[in-house]
């Protein structure tokens, strides 16, 4: 009988030009710490601007955090095809430009092509969209991606865990995003309730 080797766990991480580059970088660092997941990294030109401006990191700092680094222009890369199995893709942060391109199926670079493939193969696609306030185009594009099965996950901090630092806020959000992929035991602690006395 023919047997198939278990497919390796793989996640595509894309960093685009919205503010919040730290989310993409922290995702890579967390995956590295967890182990067992092959990370494929894509960074747009505007993503690089923000990584340099917000985190003062260079390519030499960020590239080694991933297992495979793809050029955004390389639409012939492995992840451009549905035949290359992955667990899905996270765009963190996701600009309104990239959101619009995904919502309209443009596949105009390897980030939006890989997102298109993720949706067509019915794999998990999470967009950590960042803009404020939203205009109607943004809202309609988020609706379109949701209708196609994508998850819109704006990186909005929760305060009920009483985070003491920005690092903690980022870690909490990254844990919630990764838990959507069920890579192992839950990373985010389960809420235990407020223990309010019964009325
Ligand atoms: C410092 C800085 C912050 C930005 N923040 C945002 C943002 O939060 N959301 C957004 O949609 N675009 C933001 N932009 C604009 C995008 O970078 C721009 O639209 C770019 O074309 C996005 O391209 P990409 O999707 O290929 O990365 C920002 C640009 C700069 C330089």
Short mmCIF file of C-alpha atoms and ligand atoms in Angstrom, two decimals:
data_model
loop_
_atom_site.label_atom_id
_atom_site.label_comp_id
_atom_site.label_asym_id
_atom_site.label_seq_id
_atom_site.Cartn_x
_atom_site.Cartn_y
_atom_site.Cartn_z
CA UNK A 1 0.00 0.00 0.00
CA UNK A 2 1.28 3.46 -0.87
CA UNK A 3 1.94 5.69 2.12
CA UNK A 4 2.36 9.43 2.31
CA UNK A 5 4.89 11.02 4.63
CA UNK A 6 3.23 13.52 6.97
CA UNK A 7 3.45 16.99 5.41
CA UNK A 8 5.70 19.34 7.37
CA UNK A 9 3.89 22.12 9.18
CA UNK A 10 4.43 25.35 7.33
CA UNK A 11 3.26 28.92 7.84
CA UNK A 12 3.67 31.86 5.50
CA UNK A 13 4.32 35.16 7.27
CA UNK A 14 4.09 38.40 5.30
CA UNK A 15 4.99 41.84 6.63
CA UNK A 16 3.49 44.77 4.72
CA UNK A 17 3.71 48.55 5.07
CA UNK A 18 1.17 49.24 7.82
CA UNK A 19 2.46 50.37 11.18
CA UNK A 20 3.07 47.47 13.59
CA UNK A 21 6.03 45.66 12.02
CA UNK A 22 6.70 44.28 15.48
CA UNK A 23 3.79 41.84 15.05
CA UNK A 24 5.36 40.15 12.04
CA UNK A 25 8.77 39.98 13.66
CA UNK A 26 7.35 38.65 16.94
CA UNK A 27 5.43 35.96 15.04
CA UNK A 28 8.69 34.77 13.49
CA UNK A 29 10.46 34.84 16.87
CA UNK A 30 7.62 32.89 18.50
CA UNK A 31 7.56 30.26 15.76
CA UNK A 32 11.32 29.87 16.11
CA UNK A 33 10.93 29.39 19.86
CA UNK A 34 8.09 26.87 19.43
CA UNK A 35 9.90 24.85 16.76
CA UNK A 36 8.32 22.30 14.44
CA UNK A 37 6.91 24.83 11.96
CA UNK A 38 8.71 25.85 8.78
CA UNK A 39 8.28 29.60 8.33
CA UNK A 40 8.18 31.24 4.90
CA UNK A 41 8.78 34.99 5.02
CA UNK A 42 7.76 37.77 2.65
CA UNK A 43 8.32 41.49 3.23
CA UNK A 44 7.00 44.24 0.93
CA UNK A 45 9.07 47.36 0.16
CA UNK A 46 6.86 49.45 2.44
CA UNK A 47 7.14 46.68 5.05
CA UNK A 48 10.90 47.18 5.03
CA UNK A 49 10.50 50.94 5.49
CA UNK A 50 8.49 50.32 8.64
CA UNK A 51 10.78 47.59 9.97
CA UNK A 52 13.70 49.99 9.68
CA UNK A 53 11.80 52.98 11.05
CA UNK A 54 9.91 51.29 13.90
CA UNK A 55 12.32 48.55 14.95
CA UNK A 56 15.69 49.72 13.60
CA UNK A 57 16.25 46.24 12.20
CA UNK A 58 18.00 45.31 8.95
CA UNK A 59 17.61 42.39 6.55
CA UNK A 60 20.51 40.70 8.36
CA UNK A 61 18.50 40.84 11.61
CA UNK A 62 15.15 39.70 10.20
CA UNK A 63 15.96 37.14 7.50
CA UNK A 64 17.58 34.62 9.89
CA UNK A 65 14.33 34.50 11.90
CA UNK A 66 12.66 32.60 9.04
CA UNK A 67 13.40 29.20 7.53
CA UNK A 68 12.76 30.36 3.97
CA UNK A 69 12.79 33.95 2.68
CA UNK A 70 11.06 34.78 -0.61
CA UNK A 71 11.29 37.88 -2.75
CA UNK A 72 7.94 39.62 -3.12
CA UNK A 73 8.59 39.73 -6.88
CA UNK A 74 9.18 35.97 -7.18
CA UNK A 75 5.75 34.86 -8.33
CA UNK A 76 7.33 31.57 -9.40
CA UNK A 77 8.18 30.61 -5.79
CA UNK A 78 6.95 27.39 -4.15
CA UNK A 79 4.28 29.21 -2.14
CA UNK A 80 2.75 30.61 -5.35
CA UNK A 81 1.26 27.17 -6.01
CA UNK A 82 -1.49 25.36 -4.14
CA UNK A 83 0.41 22.10 -4.67
CA UNK A 84 2.91 23.30 -2.04
CA UNK A 85 1.15 22.37 1.21
CA UNK A 86 1.02 24.91 4.01
CA UNK A 87 -1.03 25.39 7.17
CA UNK A 88 -1.89 28.87 6.00
CA UNK A 89 -0.71 32.45 6.01
CA UNK A 90 -0.60 35.46 8.32
CA UNK A 91 -0.14 39.00 6.99
CA UNK A 92 1.16 40.97 9.95
CA UNK A 93 0.65 43.85 9.76
CA UNK A 94 -1.61 44.06 6.72
CA UNK A 95 -1.85 47.41 4.93
CA UNK A 96 -5.06 48.61 3.32
CA UNK A 97 -3.31 48.31 -0.05
CA UNK A 98 -2.55 44.62 0.45
CA UNK A 99 -6.04 44.06 1.94
CA UNK A 100 -7.59 45.61 -1.19
CA UNK A 101 -5.46 43.46 -3.47
CA UNK A 102 -6.40 40.27 -1.58
CA UNK A 103 -10.09 41.25 -1.50
CA UNK A 104 -10.08 41.67 -5.27
CA UNK A 105 -7.99 38.61 -6.11
CA UNK A 106 -5.31 40.65 -7.88
CA UNK A 107 -2.29 38.41 -7.11
CA UNK A 108 -0.07 41.33 -8.13
CA UNK A 109 2.95 40.22 -6.08
CA UNK A 110 3.99 37.08 -4.19
CA UNK A 111 2.28 38.26 -0.97
CA UNK A 112 -1.11 38.67 -2.60
CA UNK A 113 -0.60 35.59 -4.81
CA UNK A 114 0.19 33.44 -1.75
CA UNK A 115 -2.87 34.87 0.01
CA UNK A 116 -4.99 34.10 -3.07
CA UNK A 117 -3.65 30.52 -3.10
CA UNK A 118 -4.35 30.16 0.64
CA UNK A 119 -7.97 31.18 0.08
CA UNK A 120 -8.50 29.01 -3.00
CA UNK A 121 -7.09 25.97 -1.22
CA UNK A 122 -9.42 26.71 1.74
CA UNK A 123 -6.48 27.13 4.10
CA UNK A 124 -6.41 29.60 6.96
CA UNK A 125 -5.61 33.19 6.01
CA UNK A 126 -5.29 35.79 8.78
CA UNK A 127 -4.96 39.48 7.96
CA UNK A 128 -3.77 41.66 10.84
CA UNK A 129 -5.19 44.75 9.22
CA UNK A 130 -4.12 48.15 10.58
CA UNK A 131 -5.61 51.52 9.78
CA UNK A 132 -7.65 54.03 11.66
CA UNK A 133 -10.27 55.25 11.06
CA UNK A 134 -11.62 53.00 8.28
CA UNK A 135 -13.23 54.28 5.10
CA UNK A 136 -15.95 52.38 3.27
CA UNK A 137 -13.46 50.74 0.87
CA UNK A 138 -11.52 49.30 3.83
CA UNK A 139 -14.70 47.99 5.45
CA UNK A 140 -15.99 46.49 2.18
CA UNK A 141 -12.64 44.84 1.50
CA UNK A 142 -12.61 43.30 4.99
CA UNK A 143 -16.12 42.00 4.39
CA UNK A 144 -15.08 40.51 1.04
CA UNK A 145 -12.10 38.68 2.59
CA UNK A 146 -14.33 37.40 5.42
CA UNK A 147 -16.87 36.14 2.86
CA UNK A 148 -14.05 34.23 1.14
CA UNK A 149 -13.12 32.52 4.41
CA UNK A 150 -10.27 34.77 5.56
CA UNK A 151 -9.96 36.00 9.13
CA UNK A 152 -9.72 39.74 9.78
CA UNK A 153 -7.69 40.12 12.97
CA UNK A 154 -6.83 43.75 13.71
CA UNK A 155 -4.03 43.87 16.28
CA UNK A 156 -6.11 45.55 18.98
CA UNK A 157 -4.74 45.03 22.49
CA UNK A 158 -6.95 43.54 25.18
CA UNK A 159 -6.73 45.12 28.62
CA UNK A 160 -8.50 42.46 30.70
CA UNK A 161 -5.21 40.59 31.20
CA UNK A 162 -3.73 43.84 32.56
CA UNK A 163 -0.64 43.92 30.35
CA UNK A 164 2.21 45.81 32.00
CA UNK A 165 4.33 46.42 28.90
CA UNK A 166 3.98 46.89 25.15
CA UNK A 167 5.92 43.63 24.74
CA UNK A 168 3.26 41.81 26.73
CA UNK A 169 0.48 43.33 24.59
CA UNK A 170 2.27 42.20 21.43
CA UNK A 171 2.86 38.71 22.85
CA UNK A 172 -0.82 38.36 23.87
CA UNK A 173 -1.98 39.27 20.36
CA UNK A 174 0.56 37.02 18.65
CA UNK A 175 -0.50 34.11 20.89
CA UNK A 176 -4.16 34.59 19.92
CA UNK A 177 -3.27 34.68 16.23
CA UNK A 178 -1.10 31.54 16.37
CA UNK A 179 -3.77 29.70 18.36
CA UNK A 180 -6.02 30.03 15.29
CA UNK A 181 -3.67 27.56 13.58
CA UNK A 182 -3.77 24.97 16.42
CA UNK A 183 -0.04 24.33 16.15
CA UNK A 184 0.10 22.73 19.61
CA UNK A 185 -1.08 23.50 23.14
CA UNK A 186 -2.82 26.88 23.34
CA UNK A 187 -0.41 29.80 23.73
CA UNK A 188 -2.95 32.29 25.07
CA UNK A 189 -4.20 31.57 28.60
CA UNK A 190 -7.92 30.74 28.69
CA UNK A 191 -10.09 33.34 30.38
CA UNK A 192 -11.32 31.95 33.69
CA UNK A 193 -14.18 34.38 34.26
CA UNK A 194 -14.48 37.39 36.52
CA UNK A 195 -15.72 35.38 39.53
CA UNK A 196 -18.47 37.89 40.09
CA UNK A 197 -20.77 36.93 42.95
CA UNK A 198 -24.13 35.61 41.69
CA UNK A 199 -26.84 38.31 41.67
C1 LIG B 1 5.42 55.06 8.56
C2 LIG B 1 4.29 54.54 7.73
C3 LIG B 1 3.16 54.04 8.34
C4 LIG B 1 2.10 53.53 7.58
N1 LIG B 1 1.03 53.00 8.24
C5 LIG B 1 0.02 52.46 7.52
C6 LIG B 1 -1.06 51.82 8.19
O1 LIG B 1 -1.12 51.72 9.41
N2 LIG B 1 -2.01 51.23 7.42
C7 LIG B 1 -1.97 51.26 6.05
O2 LIG B 1 -2.86 50.70 5.43
N3 LIG B 1 -0.95 51.88 5.40
C8 LIG B 1 0.04 52.48 6.08
N4 LIG B 1 1.09 53.07 5.43
C9 LIG B 1 1.05 53.19 3.96
C10 LIG B 1 1.50 51.93 3.24
O3 LIG B 1 2.84 51.62 3.58
C11 LIG B 1 1.38 52.14 1.73
O4 LIG B 1 0.01 52.22 1.37
C12 LIG B 1 2.05 51.07 0.91
O5 LIG B 1 1.82 51.31 -0.45
C13 LIG B 1 1.58 49.67 1.26
O6 LIG B 1 2.19 48.74 0.39
P1 LIG B 1 2.25 47.19 0.71
O7 LIG B 1 0.85 46.75 0.99
O8 LIG B 1 2.78 46.60 -0.54
O9 LIG B 1 3.15 47.01 1.87
C14 LIG B 1 2.16 53.58 6.17
C15 LIG B 1 3.32 54.08 5.55
C16 LIG B 1 4.36 54.55 6.31
C17 LIG B 1 5.59 55.05 5.61
#
